[in-house]
Coordinates of C-alpha atoms in Angstrom, one line a residue:
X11 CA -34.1 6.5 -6.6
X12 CA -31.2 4.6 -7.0
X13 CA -30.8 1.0 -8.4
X14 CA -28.5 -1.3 -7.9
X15 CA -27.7 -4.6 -9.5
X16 CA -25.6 -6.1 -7.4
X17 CA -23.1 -9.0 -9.1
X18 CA -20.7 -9.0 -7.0
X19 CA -19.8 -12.8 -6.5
X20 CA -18.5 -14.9 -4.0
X21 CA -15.5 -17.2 -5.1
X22 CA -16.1 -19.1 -2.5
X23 CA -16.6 -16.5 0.2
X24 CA -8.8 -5.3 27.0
X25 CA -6.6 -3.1 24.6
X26 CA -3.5 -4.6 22.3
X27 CA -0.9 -5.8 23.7
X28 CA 1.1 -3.9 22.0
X29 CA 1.3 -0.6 19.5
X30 CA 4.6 -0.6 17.2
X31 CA 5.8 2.3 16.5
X32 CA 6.9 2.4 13.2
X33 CA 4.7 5.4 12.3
X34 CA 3.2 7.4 15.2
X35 CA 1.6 10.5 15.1
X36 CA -1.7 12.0 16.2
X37 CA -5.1 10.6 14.0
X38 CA -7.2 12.9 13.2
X39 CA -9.4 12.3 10.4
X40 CA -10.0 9.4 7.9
X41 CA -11.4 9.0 4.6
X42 CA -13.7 6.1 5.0
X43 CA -16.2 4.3 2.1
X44 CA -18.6 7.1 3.7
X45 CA -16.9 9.6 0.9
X46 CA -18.5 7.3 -2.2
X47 CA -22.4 7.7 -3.4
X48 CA -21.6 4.5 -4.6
X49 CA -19.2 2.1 -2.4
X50 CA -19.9 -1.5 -2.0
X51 CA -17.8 -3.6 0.9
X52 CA -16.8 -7.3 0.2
X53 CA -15.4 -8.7 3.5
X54 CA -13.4 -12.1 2.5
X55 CA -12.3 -14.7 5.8
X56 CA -10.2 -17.2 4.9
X57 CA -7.8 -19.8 5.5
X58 CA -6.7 -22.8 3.6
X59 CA -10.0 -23.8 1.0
X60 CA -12.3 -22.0 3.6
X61 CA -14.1 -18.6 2.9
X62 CA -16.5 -16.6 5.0
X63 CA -17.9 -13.6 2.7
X64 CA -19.9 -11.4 3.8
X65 CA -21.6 -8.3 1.4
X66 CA -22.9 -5.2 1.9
X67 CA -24.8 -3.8 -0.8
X68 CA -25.0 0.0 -1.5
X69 CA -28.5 -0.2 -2.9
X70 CA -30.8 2.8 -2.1
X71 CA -34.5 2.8 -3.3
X72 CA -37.6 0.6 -3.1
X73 CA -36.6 -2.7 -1.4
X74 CA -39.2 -4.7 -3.7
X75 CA -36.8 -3.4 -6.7
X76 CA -33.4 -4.9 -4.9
X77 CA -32.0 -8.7 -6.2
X78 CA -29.3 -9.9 -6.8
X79 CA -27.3 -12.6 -8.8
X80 CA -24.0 -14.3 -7.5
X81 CA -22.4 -16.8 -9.2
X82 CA -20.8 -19.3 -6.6
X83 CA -19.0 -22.6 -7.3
X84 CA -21.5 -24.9 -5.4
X85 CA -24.6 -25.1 -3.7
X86 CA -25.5 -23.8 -1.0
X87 CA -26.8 -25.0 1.9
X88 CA -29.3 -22.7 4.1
X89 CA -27.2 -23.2 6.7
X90 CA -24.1 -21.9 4.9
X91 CA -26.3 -18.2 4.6
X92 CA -26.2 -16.2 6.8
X93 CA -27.4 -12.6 7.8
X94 CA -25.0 -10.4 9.3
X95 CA -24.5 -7.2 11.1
X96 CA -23.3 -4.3 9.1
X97 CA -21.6 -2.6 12.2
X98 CA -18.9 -5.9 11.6
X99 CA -18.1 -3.8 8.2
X100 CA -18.5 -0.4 9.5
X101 CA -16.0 -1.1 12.1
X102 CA -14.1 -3.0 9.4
X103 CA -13.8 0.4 7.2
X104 CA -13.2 2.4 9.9
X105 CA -10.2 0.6 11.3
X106 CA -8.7 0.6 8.2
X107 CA -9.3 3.7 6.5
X108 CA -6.6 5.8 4.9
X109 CA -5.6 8.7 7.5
X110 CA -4.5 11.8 8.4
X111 CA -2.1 12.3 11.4
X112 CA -0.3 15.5 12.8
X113 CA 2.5 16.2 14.6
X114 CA 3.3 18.9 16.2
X115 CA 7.1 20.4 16.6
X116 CA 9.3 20.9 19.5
X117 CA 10.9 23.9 20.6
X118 CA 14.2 23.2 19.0
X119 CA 16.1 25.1 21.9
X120 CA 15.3 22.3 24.2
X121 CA 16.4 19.3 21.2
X122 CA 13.5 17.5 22.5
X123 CA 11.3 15.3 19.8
X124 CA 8.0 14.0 20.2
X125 CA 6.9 10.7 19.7
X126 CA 3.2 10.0 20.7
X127 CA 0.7 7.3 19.5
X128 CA -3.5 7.9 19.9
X129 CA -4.3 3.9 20.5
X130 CA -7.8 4.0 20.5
X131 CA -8.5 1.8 20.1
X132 CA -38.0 -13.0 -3.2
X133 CA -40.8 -14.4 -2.4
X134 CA -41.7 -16.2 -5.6
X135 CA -45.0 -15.7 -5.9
X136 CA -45.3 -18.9 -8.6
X137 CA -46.4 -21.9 -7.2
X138 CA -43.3 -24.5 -6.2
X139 CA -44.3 -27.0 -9.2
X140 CA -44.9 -24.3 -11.7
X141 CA -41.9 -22.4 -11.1
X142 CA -39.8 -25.3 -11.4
X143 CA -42.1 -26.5 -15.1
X144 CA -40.9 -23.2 -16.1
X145 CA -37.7 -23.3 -15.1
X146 CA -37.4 -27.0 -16.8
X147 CA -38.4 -26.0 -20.2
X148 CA -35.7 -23.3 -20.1
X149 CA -32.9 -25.6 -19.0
X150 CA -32.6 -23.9 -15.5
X151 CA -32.6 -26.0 -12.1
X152 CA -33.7 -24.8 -9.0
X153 CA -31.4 -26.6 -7.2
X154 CA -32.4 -24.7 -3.5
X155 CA -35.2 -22.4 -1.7
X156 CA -34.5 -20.7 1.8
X157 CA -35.9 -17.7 3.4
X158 CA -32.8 -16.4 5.5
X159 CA -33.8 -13.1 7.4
X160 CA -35.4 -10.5 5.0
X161 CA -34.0 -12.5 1.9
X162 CA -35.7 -15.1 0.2
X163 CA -32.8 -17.0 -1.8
X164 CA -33.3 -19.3 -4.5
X165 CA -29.6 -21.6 -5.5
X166 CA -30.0 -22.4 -9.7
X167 CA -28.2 -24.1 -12.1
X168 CA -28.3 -23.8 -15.7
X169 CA -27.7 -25.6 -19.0
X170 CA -27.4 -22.3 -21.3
X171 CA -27.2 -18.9 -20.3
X172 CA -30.0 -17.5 -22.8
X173 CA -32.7 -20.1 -20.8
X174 CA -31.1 -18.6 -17.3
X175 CA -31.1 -15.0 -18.2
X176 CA -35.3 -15.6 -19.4
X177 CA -36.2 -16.8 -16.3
X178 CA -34.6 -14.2 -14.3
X179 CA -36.6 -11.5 -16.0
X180 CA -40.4 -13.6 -16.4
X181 CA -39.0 -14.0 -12.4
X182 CA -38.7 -10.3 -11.9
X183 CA -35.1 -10.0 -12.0
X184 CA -33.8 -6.9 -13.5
X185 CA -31.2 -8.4 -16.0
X186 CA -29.1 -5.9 -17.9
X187 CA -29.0 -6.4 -21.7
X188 CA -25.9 -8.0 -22.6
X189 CA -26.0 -10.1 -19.5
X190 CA -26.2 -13.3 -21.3
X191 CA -22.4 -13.3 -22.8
X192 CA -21.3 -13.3 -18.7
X193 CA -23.4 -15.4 -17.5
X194 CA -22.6 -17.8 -20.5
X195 CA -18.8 -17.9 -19.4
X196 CA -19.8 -19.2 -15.5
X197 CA -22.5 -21.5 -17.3
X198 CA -19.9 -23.1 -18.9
X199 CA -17.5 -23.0 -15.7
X200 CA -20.1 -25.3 -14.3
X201 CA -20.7 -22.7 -11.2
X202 CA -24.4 -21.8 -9.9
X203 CA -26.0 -19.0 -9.3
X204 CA -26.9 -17.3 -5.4
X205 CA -30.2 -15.5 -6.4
X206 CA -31.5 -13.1 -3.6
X207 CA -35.3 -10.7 -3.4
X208 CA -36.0 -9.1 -0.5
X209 CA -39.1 -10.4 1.4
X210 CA -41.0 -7.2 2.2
X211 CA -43.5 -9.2 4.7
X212 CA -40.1 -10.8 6.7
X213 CA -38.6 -7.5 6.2
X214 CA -41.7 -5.6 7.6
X215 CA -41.8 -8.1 10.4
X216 CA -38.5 -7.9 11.9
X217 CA -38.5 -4.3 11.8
X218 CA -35.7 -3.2 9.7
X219 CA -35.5 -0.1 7.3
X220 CA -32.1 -1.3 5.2
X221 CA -31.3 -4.2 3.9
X222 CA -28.2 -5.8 6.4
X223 CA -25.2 -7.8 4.8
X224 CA -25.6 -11.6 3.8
X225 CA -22.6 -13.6 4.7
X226 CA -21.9 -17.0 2.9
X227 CA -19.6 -19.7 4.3
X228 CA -18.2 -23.0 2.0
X229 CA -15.1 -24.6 0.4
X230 CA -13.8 -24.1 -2.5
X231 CA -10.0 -24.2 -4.1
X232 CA -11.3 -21.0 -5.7
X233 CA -10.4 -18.0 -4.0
X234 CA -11.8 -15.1 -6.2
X235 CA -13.8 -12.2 -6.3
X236 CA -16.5 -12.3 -9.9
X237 CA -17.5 -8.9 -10.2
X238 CA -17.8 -8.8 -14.3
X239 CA -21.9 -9.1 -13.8
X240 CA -21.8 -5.8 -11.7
X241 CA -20.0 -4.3 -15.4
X242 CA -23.1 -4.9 -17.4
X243 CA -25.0 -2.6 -16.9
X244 CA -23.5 0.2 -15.6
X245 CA -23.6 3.5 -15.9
X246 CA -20.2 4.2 -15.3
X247 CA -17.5 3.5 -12.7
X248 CA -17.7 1.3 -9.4
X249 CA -16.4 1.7 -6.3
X250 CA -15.6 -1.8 -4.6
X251 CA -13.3 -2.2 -0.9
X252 CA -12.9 -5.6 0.1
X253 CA -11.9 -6.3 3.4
X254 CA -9.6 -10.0 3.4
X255 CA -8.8 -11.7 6.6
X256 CA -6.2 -14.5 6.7
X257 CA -4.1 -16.2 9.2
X258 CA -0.7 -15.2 8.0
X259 CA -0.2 -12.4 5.6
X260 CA -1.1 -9.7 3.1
X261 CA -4.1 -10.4 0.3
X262 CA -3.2 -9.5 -3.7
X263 CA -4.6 -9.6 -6.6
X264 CA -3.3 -12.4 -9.3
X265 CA -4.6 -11.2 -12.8
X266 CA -4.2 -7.6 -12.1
X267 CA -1.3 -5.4 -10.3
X268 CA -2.0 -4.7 -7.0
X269 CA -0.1 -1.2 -5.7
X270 CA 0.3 0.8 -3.2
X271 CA -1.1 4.4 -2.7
X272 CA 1.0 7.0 -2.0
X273 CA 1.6 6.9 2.1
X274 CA 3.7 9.2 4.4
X275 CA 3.6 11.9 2.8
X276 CA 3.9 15.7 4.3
X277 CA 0.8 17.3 3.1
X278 CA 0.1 21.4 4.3
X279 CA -1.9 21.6 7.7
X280 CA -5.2 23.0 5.6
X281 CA -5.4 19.5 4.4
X282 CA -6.7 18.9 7.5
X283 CA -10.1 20.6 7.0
X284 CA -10.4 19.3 3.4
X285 CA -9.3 15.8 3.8
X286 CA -12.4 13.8 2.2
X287 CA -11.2 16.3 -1.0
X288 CA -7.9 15.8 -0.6
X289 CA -8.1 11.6 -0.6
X290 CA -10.9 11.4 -3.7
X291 CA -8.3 13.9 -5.6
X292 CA -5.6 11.8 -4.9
X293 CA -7.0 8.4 -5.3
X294 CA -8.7 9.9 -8.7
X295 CA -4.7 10.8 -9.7
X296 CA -3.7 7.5 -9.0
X297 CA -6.0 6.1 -11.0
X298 CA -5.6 8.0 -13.9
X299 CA -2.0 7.6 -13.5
X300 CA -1.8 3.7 -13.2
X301 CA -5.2 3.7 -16.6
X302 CA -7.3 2.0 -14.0
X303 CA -6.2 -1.3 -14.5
X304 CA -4.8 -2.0 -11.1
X305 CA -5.9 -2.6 -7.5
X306 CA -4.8 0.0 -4.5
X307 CA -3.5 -1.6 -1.4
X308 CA -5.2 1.1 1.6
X309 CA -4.0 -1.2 4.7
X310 CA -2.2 -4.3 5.2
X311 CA -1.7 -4.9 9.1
X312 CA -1.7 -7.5 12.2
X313 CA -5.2 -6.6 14.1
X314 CA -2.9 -7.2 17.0
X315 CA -2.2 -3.6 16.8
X316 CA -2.5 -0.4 14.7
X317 CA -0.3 2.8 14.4
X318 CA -2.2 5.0 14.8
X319 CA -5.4 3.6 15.7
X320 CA -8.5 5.4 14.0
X321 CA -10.9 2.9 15.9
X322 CA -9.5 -0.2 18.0
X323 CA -9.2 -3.3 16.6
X324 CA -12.4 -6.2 16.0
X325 CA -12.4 -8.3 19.8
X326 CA -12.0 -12.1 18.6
X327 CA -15.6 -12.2 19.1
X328 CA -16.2 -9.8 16.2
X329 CA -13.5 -11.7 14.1
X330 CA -15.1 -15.5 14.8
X331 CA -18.3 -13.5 13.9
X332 CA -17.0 -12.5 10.4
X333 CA -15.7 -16.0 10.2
X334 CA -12.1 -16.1 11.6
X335 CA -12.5 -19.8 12.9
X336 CA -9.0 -20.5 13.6
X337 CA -8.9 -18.0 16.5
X338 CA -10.2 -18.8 19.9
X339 CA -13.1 -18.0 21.8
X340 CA -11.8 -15.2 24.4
X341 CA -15.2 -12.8 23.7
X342 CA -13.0 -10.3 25.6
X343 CA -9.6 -9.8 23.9
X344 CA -9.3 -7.1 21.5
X345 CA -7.2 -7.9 18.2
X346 CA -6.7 -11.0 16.5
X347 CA -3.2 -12.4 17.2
X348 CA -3.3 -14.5 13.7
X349 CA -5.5 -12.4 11.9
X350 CA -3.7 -10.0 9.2
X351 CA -6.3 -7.5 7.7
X352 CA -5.4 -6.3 3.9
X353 CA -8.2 -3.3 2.6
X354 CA -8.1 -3.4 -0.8
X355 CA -9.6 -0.6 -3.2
X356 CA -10.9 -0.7 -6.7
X357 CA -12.6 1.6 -9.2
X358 CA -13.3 -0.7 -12.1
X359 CA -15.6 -0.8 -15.1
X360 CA -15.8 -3.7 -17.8
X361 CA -13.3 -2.1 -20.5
X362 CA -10.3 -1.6 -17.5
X363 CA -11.6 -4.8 -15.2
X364 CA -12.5 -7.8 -18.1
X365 CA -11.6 -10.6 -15.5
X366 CA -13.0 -11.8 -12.2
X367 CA -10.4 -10.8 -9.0
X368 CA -8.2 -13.7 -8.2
X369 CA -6.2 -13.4 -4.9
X370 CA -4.2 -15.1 -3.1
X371 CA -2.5 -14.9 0.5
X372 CA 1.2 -14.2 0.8
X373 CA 3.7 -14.6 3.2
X374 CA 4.5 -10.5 3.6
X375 CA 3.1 -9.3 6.6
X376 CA 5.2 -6.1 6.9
X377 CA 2.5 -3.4 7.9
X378 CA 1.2 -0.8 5.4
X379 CA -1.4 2.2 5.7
X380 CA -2.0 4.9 3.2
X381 CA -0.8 7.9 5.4
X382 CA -0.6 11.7 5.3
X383 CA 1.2 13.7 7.9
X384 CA 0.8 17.5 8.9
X385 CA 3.0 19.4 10.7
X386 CA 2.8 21.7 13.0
X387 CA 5.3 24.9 12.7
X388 CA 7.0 25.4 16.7
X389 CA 5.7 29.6 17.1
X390 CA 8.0 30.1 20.0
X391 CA 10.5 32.9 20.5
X392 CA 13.1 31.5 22.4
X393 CA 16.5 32.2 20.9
X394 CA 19.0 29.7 20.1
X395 CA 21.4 28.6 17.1
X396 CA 19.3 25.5 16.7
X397 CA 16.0 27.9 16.8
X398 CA 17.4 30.1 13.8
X399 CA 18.8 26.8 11.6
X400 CA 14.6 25.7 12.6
X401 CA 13.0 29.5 11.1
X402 CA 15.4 29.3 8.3
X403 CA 14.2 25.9 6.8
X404 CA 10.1 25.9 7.8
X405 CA 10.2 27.9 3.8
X406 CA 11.9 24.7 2.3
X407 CA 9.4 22.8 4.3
X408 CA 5.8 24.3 3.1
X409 CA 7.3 24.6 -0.2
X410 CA 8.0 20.8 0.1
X411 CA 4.7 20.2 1.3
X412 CA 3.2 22.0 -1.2
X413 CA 4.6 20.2 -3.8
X414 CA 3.8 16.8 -2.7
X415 CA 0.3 17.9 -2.3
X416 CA 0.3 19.1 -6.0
X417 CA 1.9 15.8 -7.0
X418 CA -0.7 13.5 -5.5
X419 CA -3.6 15.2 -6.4
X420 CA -3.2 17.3 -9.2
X421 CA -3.9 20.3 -7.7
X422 CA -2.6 23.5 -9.0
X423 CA 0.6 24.6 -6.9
X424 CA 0.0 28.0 -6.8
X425 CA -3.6 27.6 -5.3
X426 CA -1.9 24.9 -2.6
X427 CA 1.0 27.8 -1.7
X428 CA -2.2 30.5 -1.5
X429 CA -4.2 28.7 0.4
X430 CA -0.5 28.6 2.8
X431 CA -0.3 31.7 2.5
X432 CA 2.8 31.3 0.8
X433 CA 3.4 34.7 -1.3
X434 CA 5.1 32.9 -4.4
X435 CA 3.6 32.2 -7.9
X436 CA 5.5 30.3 -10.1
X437 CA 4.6 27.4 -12.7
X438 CA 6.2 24.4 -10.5
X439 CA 6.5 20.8 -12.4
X440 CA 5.6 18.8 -9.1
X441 CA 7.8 16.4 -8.6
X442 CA 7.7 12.5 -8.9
X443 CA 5.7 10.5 -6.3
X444 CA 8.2 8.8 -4.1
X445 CA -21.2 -5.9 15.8
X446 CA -22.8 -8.1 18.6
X447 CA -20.4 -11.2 19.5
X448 CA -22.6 -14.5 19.2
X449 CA -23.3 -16.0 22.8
X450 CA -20.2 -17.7 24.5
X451 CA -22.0 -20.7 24.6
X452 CA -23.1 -21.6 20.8
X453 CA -21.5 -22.1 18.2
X454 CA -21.4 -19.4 16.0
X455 CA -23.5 -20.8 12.2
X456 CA -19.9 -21.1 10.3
X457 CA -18.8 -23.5 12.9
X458 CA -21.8 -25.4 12.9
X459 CA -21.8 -26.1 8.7
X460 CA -17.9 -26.9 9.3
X461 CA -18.9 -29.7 12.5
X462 CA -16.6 -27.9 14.7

C-alpha cells in the first residue's frame, strides 16, 4: 500500500486553424507522467489575480487513509470547490508530453525533402459543538464545513502551529513529525488551511473507485505553488508537473531557475523502442547536472496549435472547464486562441526545494517542446553523385547520434554504437549539450463564484 500526504498547496489556485511549422516530423511516442510511480499533476488557470487549480493526487491505498492539508490564502467558499474530471489532466499531460518524432530520408537522387506534420489532433465523526470545543482550546478555528463530492472539507485557521498540528492528528490526520516548523511559517503568513478526508459513504454512493481531482477557484495577488508540507515527510524524491494556463505567455518560476531540457536533438532509431528509458535517463542527467535546484520547462505553446500534435488540443469547452474564463463559449472549437500552455517539471525534495514555487506570467510566447528526432537512413540503390556524398556521411551521422544520446543520458557510448550496430569501441568524451464540457446553457461553478 502506498501513502500519500499530499501538501501540495494552492497559492491561490473543428481542428486548429492552423499548425506552424517550425518543427515538423512524424510523433510517435511520448513520455507522459504515466512513466513515474509517483507523479502528481498541479493544473494552474490564470489571469490577472484569478486562479483555477485543480489537483490530482497520486495516492494509492485505502481511501479511509487519504487527507490532505493545503494551506490557501483565504477561505473558501463551498462554492469555490469544486470536483473535477481527471481526463481534463490526462489530456492535459498527454498534449504536452515530451516526444519522439521521426523522419524519414529522401532519395537524394531526386533532391526532394520531406516535410510532413501528424496534426492530430472526512466525515468528522465528532459532534459539530465538540469538535469546535476542541478545536478552541487549541487555538484552531473551524472557519468552514462542506461535503463536495466524495470529499468532506473542513477550511481552519490557527493561532499557533503546535495547537493546529494536535488537532490534525486527535482528527485523524496523518501529520509527519517535524510538520510543525512549516506549518508555523504559513501560521504566521496569516494563510488557512484546505483540509480534505474522503467520505467513504459519498464515495460508495456515487460509484467511484479513485479519488477524482478537486479544483479550487479564488483571488489572490499570490500566484504560488506551497509544496514544502509535501517535503516532510518523505521518503525521498517527488515528482510534481504543473500544467499553467494564461492568456498571454510562458509560466516561470521566480525563486528558482527555470530551464529548458535538452530538445531537438538527433537520437539513434532504437530510441524508439526504449523511449520511456531514454527520457527518465535523461531527465535523471539533467537533474544531476543542474544539483536539483531548478525547474525543467517540457512545453511552452499556443493551444491554437501544436507541432507535432501528440493529442489535439483542449476544445474551449475543456479550457472554460479547467477555468480559462476569458475565452468564449464556442463548446465546438478546438484550441484556445488566448490560452498559452507552459508544462513545467520538478523533482524536488526539502534540502534542494526550501521555498514555496513562485511564478509568474511573461510576455515570451515563442513555442518550446522537449523534442527528440530519429532518422531514418534512405536504403535505395539508385546511383548518383548526390547518392554517394549521402552513403559517405550516414557514418558521421550515427556516430553523431550516438554521441548526443551518450551526452543526455549518460549512457555508455560504446553500448549506444552496439546496440547501432556500429563496429567501433573507443572511450568517447560525449560532447557538450547544445473531459465532459459543462452544458451550453449554465454557467460553469467558476463563473458563478466570479457573478459572471
Amino acid at each position: 500500500m502506498k501513502k500519500c500526504f499530499l501538501a501540495f498547496a494552492v497559492a491561490f489556485l473543428t481542428l486548429p486553424a492552423s499548425h506552424l511549422m517550425a518543427f515538423c516530423g512524424f510523433y510517435v511516442a511520448k513520455a507522459d507522467t504515466k512513466l513515474y510511480n509517483k507523479a502528481s499533476q498541479v493544473a494552474i488557470v490564470r489571469s490577472g489575480d484569478r486562479t483555477v487549480m485543480t489537483m490530482a493526487n497520486d495516492f494509492e491505498g485505502d481511501p479511509k487513509e487519504f487527507a490532505i492539508v493545503i494551506p490557501v490564502p483565504t477561505v473558501l467558499q463551498k462554492g469555490q470547490i469544486h470536483i473535477a474530471d481527471k481526463a481534463l489532466l490526462d489530456h492535459l499531460d498527454n498534449y504536452s508530453s515530451p516526444r519522439l518524432v521521426e523522419y524519414t530520408d529522401d532519395n537524394p537522387c531526386q533532391r526532394r525533402y520531406l516535410e510532413e506534420a501528424m496534426a492530430a489532433p472526512m466525515a468528522m465523526q465528532k459532534s459539530d459543538a465538540a469538535a469546535r470545543r476542541r478545536a478552541d482550546s487549541l487555538g484552531v478555528k473551524i472557519e468552514a464545513r462542506y461535503t463536495v463530492g466524495e470529499y468532506d472539507i473542513l477550511i481552519l485557521s490557527a493561532k499557533q502551529s503546535s495547537g493546529l498540528e494536535t488537532w490534525l492528528v486527535e482528527s485523524g490526520y496523518r501529520i509527519p513529525a517535524g510538520a510543525s516548523s512549516v506549518l508555523d511559517s504559513y501560521v504566521k503568513q496569516g494563510m488557512k488551511f484546505f483540509v480534505a478526508k474522503v467520505n467513504l459513504q459519498e464515495q460508495s454512493k456515487l460509484g467511484f473507485k479513485y479519488l477524482r481531482p478537486i479544483s479550487v477557484a479564488y483571488t489572490s495577488a499570490k500566484f504560488m505553488l506551497p509544496i514544502r508540507l509535501g517535503t516532510v515527510n518523505s521518503k525521498g524524491t517527488q515528482e510534481l508537473f504543473i500544467y499553467a494556463i494564461t492568456p498571454k505567455g510562458r509560466v516561470e518560476t521566480t525563486n528558482y531557475r527555470t530551464v529548458k531540457l535538452p530538445s531537438n536533438v538527433d537520437v539513434p532509431v532504437f530510441v524508439k523502442d526504449q523511449f520511456g528509458q531514454f527520457y527518465k535517463a535523461m531527465f535523471n542527467r539533467q537533474v544531476i547536472r543542474e544539483n536539483m535546484k531548478v525547474v525543467f520547462l517540457e512545453y511552452a505553446w499556443n493551444m491554437a496549435s501544436c507541432d507535432p500534435c501528440s493529442a489535439e488540443p483542449l476544445s474551449q469547452a475543456e479550457l472554460r472547464e479547467l477555468g480559462a474564463f476569458w475565452l468564449g463559449d464556442n463548446q465546438n472549437l478546438y484550441g484556445g486562441q488566448q490560452a498559452f500552455l507552459t508544462r513545467l517539471h520538478v523533482r524536488y525534495d526539502g534540502p534542494h526545494f526550501p521555498e514555496d514555487l513562485f511564478f509568474q506570467e511573461t510576455g515570451d510566447s515563442e513555442s518550446f517542446q522537449a523534442r527528440y528526432v530519429m532518422h531514418h537512413p534512405w536504403t535505395g540503390d539508385d546511383s548518383c553523385r548526390e547518392a554517394d556524398n549521402y552513403r559517405a556521411a550516414l557514418p558521421g551521422r550515427r556516430e553523431t547520434e550516438a554521441l548526443n544520446l551518450a551526452n543526455i543520458t549518460g549512457w555508455n557510448v560504446n553500448d549506444i554504437r552496439r546496440n547501432m550496430g556500429i563496429n567501433r569501441t573507443a572511450t568517447v568524451t560525449p560532447p557538450a549539450a547544445k473531459a465532459t464540457p459543462p452544458p451550453a446553457d449554465e454557467k460553469s461553478w467558476w463563473d458563478k463564484i466570479w457573478h459572471r
